[in-house]
Amino acid sequence: MKIMLLAFLAIAVIAVGSNLILGQAGFSSQDRAAGPAVRLDD
């Protein structure tokens, strides 16, 4: 049971960490899909 809870915690940490890192690196879907002809609200 401890191993399963540790695995769930690891999944949550990896998911949140990757979201923060990729958002800062410019790999968000908004950054990748936006071009000069696309208007996005800031």
PDB file of N, CA and C in Angstrom:
ATOM      1  N   MET A   1       0.822  -1.193   0.000  1.00  0.00           N
ATOM      2  CA  MET A   1       0.000   0.000   0.000  1.00  0.00           C
ATOM      3  C   MET A   1       0.874   1.268   0.000  1.00  0.00           C
ATOM      4  N   LYS A   2       1.973   1.236   0.752  1.00  0.00           N
ATOM      5  CA  LYS A   2       2.857   2.392   0.790  1.00  0.00           C
ATOM      6  C   LYS A   2       3.464   2.671  -0.581  1.00  0.00           C
ATOM      7  N   ILE A   3       3.800   1.594  -1.272  1.00  0.00           N
ATOM      8  CA  ILE A   3       4.412   1.761  -2.603  1.00  0.00           C
ATOM      9  C   ILE A   3       3.423   2.404  -3.567  1.00  0.00           C
ATOM     10  N   MET A   4       2.162   2.000  -3.511  1.00  0.00           N
ATOM     11  CA  MET A   4       1.150   2.549  -4.407  1.00  0.00           C
ATOM     12  C   MET A   4       0.933   4.042  -4.118  1.00  0.00           C
ATOM     13  N   LEU A   5       0.866   4.415  -2.852  1.00  0.00           N
ATOM     14  CA  LEU A   5       0.698   5.826  -2.511  1.00  0.00           C
ATOM     15  C   LEU A   5       1.916   6.645  -2.931  1.00  0.00           C
ATOM     16  N   LEU A   6       3.095   6.073  -2.775  1.00  0.00           N
ATOM     17  CA  LEU A   6       4.313   6.745  -3.221  1.00  0.00           C
ATOM     18  C   LEU A   6       4.313   6.929  -4.744  1.00  0.00           C
ATOM     19  N   ALA A   7       3.819   5.940  -5.462  1.00  0.00           N
ATOM     20  CA  ALA A   7       3.733   6.039  -6.921  1.00  0.00           C
ATOM     21  C   ALA A   7       2.740   7.126  -7.334  1.00  0.00           C
ATOM     22  N   PHE A   8       1.594   7.209  -6.652  1.00  0.00           N
ATOM     23  CA  PHE A   8       0.624   8.261  -6.954  1.00  0.00           C
ATOM     24  C   PHE A   8       1.205   9.642  -6.671  1.00  0.00           C
ATOM     25  N   LEU A   9       1.941   9.764  -5.598  1.00  0.00           N
ATOM     26  CA  LEU A   9       2.595  11.024  -5.263  1.00  0.00           C
ATOM     27  C   LEU A   9       3.631  11.389  -6.325  1.00  0.00           C
ATOM     28  N   ALA A  10       4.381  10.407  -6.786  1.00  0.00           N
ATOM     29  CA  ALA A  10       5.387  10.652  -7.827  1.00  0.00           C
ATOM     30  C   ALA A  10       4.725  11.102  -9.127  1.00  0.00           C
ATOM     31  N   ILE A  11       3.604  10.500  -9.480  1.00  0.00           N
ATOM     32  CA  ILE A  11       2.877  10.897 -10.694  1.00  0.00           C
ATOM     33  C   ILE A  11       2.420  12.347 -10.581  1.00  0.00           C
ATOM     34  N   ALA A  12       1.888  12.722  -9.422  1.00  0.00           N
ATOM     35  CA  ALA A  12       1.418  14.093  -9.229  1.00  0.00           C
ATOM     36  C   ALA A  12       2.576  15.089  -9.305  1.00  0.00           C
ATOM     37  N   VAL A  13       3.696  14.756  -8.681  1.00  0.00           N
ATOM     38  CA  VAL A  13       4.858  15.655  -8.710  1.00  0.00           C
ATOM     39  C   VAL A  13       5.392  15.801 -10.132  1.00  0.00           C
ATOM     40  N   ILE A  14       5.470  14.718 -10.867  1.00  0.00           N
ATOM     41  CA  ILE A  14       5.952  14.768 -12.254  1.00  0.00           C
ATOM     42  C   ILE A  14       4.999  15.580 -13.123  1.00  0.00           C
ATOM     43  N   ALA A  15       3.692  15.392 -12.950  1.00  0.00           N
ATOM     44  CA  ALA A  15       2.711  16.119 -13.768  1.00  0.00           C
ATOM     45  C   ALA A  15       2.773  17.621 -13.507  1.00  0.00           C
ATOM     46  N   VAL A  16       2.803  18.014 -12.248  1.00  0.00           N
ATOM     47  CA  VAL A  16       2.841  19.436 -11.915  1.00  0.00           C
ATOM     48  C   VAL A  16       4.177  20.048 -12.340  1.00  0.00           C
ATOM     49  N   GLY A  17       5.258  19.337 -12.089  1.00  0.00           N
ATOM     50  CA  GLY A  17       6.572  19.844 -12.466  1.00  0.00           C
ATOM     51  C   GLY A  17       6.727  20.015 -13.963  1.00  0.00           C
ATOM     52  N   SER A  18       6.262  19.044 -14.723  1.00  0.00           N
ATOM     53  CA  SER A  18       6.387  19.153 -16.177  1.00  0.00           C
ATOM     54  C   SER A  18       5.511  20.267 -16.720  1.00  0.00           C
ATOM     55  N   ASN A  19       4.345  20.472 -16.131  1.00  0.00           N
ATOM     56  CA  ASN A  19       3.482  21.567 -16.562  1.00  0.00           C
ATOM     57  C   ASN A  19       4.164  22.910 -16.329  1.00  0.00           C
ATOM     58  N   LEU A  20       4.775  23.086 -15.185  1.00  0.00           N
ATOM     59  CA  LEU A  20       5.464  24.341 -14.892  1.00  0.00           C
ATOM     60  C   LEU A  20       6.680  24.545 -15.780  1.00  0.00           C
ATOM     61  N   ILE A  21       7.470  23.504 -15.967  1.00  0.00           N
ATOM     62  CA  ILE A  21       8.691  23.620 -16.772  1.00  0.00           C
ATOM     63  C   ILE A  21       8.363  23.886 -18.233  1.00  0.00           C
ATOM     64  N   LEU A  22       7.410  23.142 -18.786  1.00  0.00           N
ATOM     65  CA  LEU A  22       7.071  23.334 -20.196  1.00  0.00           C
ATOM     66  C   LEU A  22       6.377  24.667 -20.435  1.00  0.00           C
ATOM     67  N   GLY A  23       5.619  25.127 -19.463  1.00  0.00           N
ATOM     68  CA  GLY A  23       4.989  26.445 -19.594  1.00  0.00           C
ATOM     69  C   GLY A  23       6.019  27.550 -19.632  1.00  0.00           C
ATOM     70  N   GLN A  24       7.057  27.449 -18.838  1.00  0.00           N
ATOM     71  CA  GLN A  24       8.118  28.452 -18.816  1.00  0.00           C
ATOM     72  C   GLN A  24       9.019  28.355 -20.049  1.00  0.00           C
ATOM     73  N   ALA A  25       9.128  27.165 -20.633  1.00  0.00           N
ATOM     74  CA  ALA A  25      10.016  26.958 -21.772  1.00  0.00           C
ATOM     75  C   ALA A  25       9.379  27.366 -23.100  1.00  0.00           C
ATOM     76  N   GLY A  26       8.086  27.695 -23.109  1.00  0.00           N
ATOM     77  CA  GLY A  26       7.419  28.121 -24.339  1.00  0.00           C
ATOM     78  C   GLY A  26       6.860  26.976 -25.152  1.00  0.00           C
ATOM     79  N   PHE A  27       6.589  25.853 -24.514  1.00  0.00           N
ATOM     80  CA  PHE A  27       6.040  24.716 -25.234  1.00  0.00           C
ATOM     81  C   PHE A  27       4.547  24.530 -24.970  1.00  0.00           C
ATOM     82  N   SER A  28       3.868  25.575 -24.514  1.00  0.00           N
ATOM     83  CA  SER A  28       2.431  25.460 -24.298  1.00  0.00           C
ATOM     84  C   SER A  28       1.728  25.412 -25.651  1.00  0.00           C
ATOM     85  N   SER A  29       0.517  24.880 -25.666  1.00  0.00           N
ATOM     86  CA  SER A  29      -0.216  24.779 -26.926  1.00  0.00           C
ATOM     87  C   SER A  29      -0.526  26.159 -27.489  1.00  0.00           C
ATOM     88  N   GLN A  30      -0.718  27.138 -26.624  1.00  0.00           N
ATOM     89  CA  GLN A  30      -0.970  28.496 -27.087  1.00  0.00           C
ATOM     90  C   GLN A  30       0.261  29.065 -27.791  1.00  0.00           C
ATOM     91  N   ASP A  31       1.427  28.827 -27.244  1.00  0.00           N
ATOM     92  CA  ASP A  31       2.655  29.332 -27.874  1.00  0.00           C
ATOM     93  C   ASP A  31       2.959  28.604 -29.173  1.00  0.00           C
ATOM     94  N   ARG A  32       2.709  27.333 -29.230  1.00  0.00           N
ATOM     95  CA  ARG A  32       3.049  26.545 -30.415  1.00  0.00           C
ATOM     96  C   ARG A  32       2.065  26.778 -31.563  1.00  0.00           C
ATOM     97  N   ALA A  33       0.781  27.045 -31.268  1.00  0.00           N
ATOM     98  CA  ALA A  33      -0.225  27.163 -32.318  1.00  0.00           C
ATOM     99  C   ALA A  33      -0.449  28.602 -32.782  1.00  0.00           C
ATOM    100  N   ALA A  34       0.122  29.560 -32.103  1.00  0.00           N
ATOM    101  CA  ALA A  34      -0.098  30.958 -32.450  1.00  0.00           C
ATOM    102  C   ALA A  34       0.822  31.393 -33.581  1.00  0.00           C
ATOM    103  N   GLY A  35       0.263  32.094 -34.524  1.00  0.00           N
ATOM    104  CA  GLY A  35       1.044  32.643 -35.620  1.00  0.00           C
ATOM    105  C   GLY A  35       0.724  34.125 -35.770  1.00  0.00           C
ATOM    106  N   PRO A  36       1.270  34.761 -36.766  1.00  0.00           N
ATOM    107  CA  PRO A  36       1.029  36.196 -36.927  1.00  0.00           C
ATOM    108  C   PRO A  36      -0.435  36.517 -37.270  1.00  0.00           C
ATOM    109  N   ALA A  37      -1.183  35.576 -37.823  1.00  0.00           N
ATOM    110  CA  ALA A  37      -2.565  35.828 -38.206  1.00  0.00           C
ATOM    111  C   ALA A  37      -3.554  35.399 -37.123  1.00  0.00           C
ATOM    112  N   VAL A  38      -3.068  35.035 -35.951  1.00  0.00           N
ATOM    113  CA  VAL A  38      -3.943  34.568 -34.885  1.00  0.00           C
ATOM    114  C   VAL A  38      -3.959  35.609 -33.763  1.00  0.00           C
ATOM    115  N   ARG A  39      -5.163  35.993 -33.361  1.00  0.00           N
ATOM    116  CA  ARG A  39      -5.306  36.906 -32.225  1.00  0.00           C
ATOM    117  C   ARG A  39      -5.601  36.099 -30.980  1.00  0.00           C
ATOM    118  N   LEU A  40      -4.825  36.320 -29.960  1.00  0.00           N
ATOM    119  CA  LEU A  40      -5.044  35.678 -28.668  1.00  0.00           C
ATOM    120  C   LEU A  40      -5.149  36.742 -27.596  1.00  0.00           C
ATOM    121  N   ASP A  41      -6.136  36.608 -26.716  1.00  0.00           N
ATOM    122  CA  ASP A  41      -6.287  37.562 -25.626  1.00  0.00           C
ATOM    123  C   ASP A  41      -5.239  37.276 -24.571  1.00  0.00           C
ATOM    124  N   ASP A  42      -4.617  38.327 -24.077  1.00  0.00           N
ATOM    125  CA  ASP A  42      -3.611  38.162 -23.010  1.00  0.00           C
ATOM    126  C   ASP A  42      -4.221  38.410 -21.664  1.00  0.00           C
TER     127      ASP A  42
END
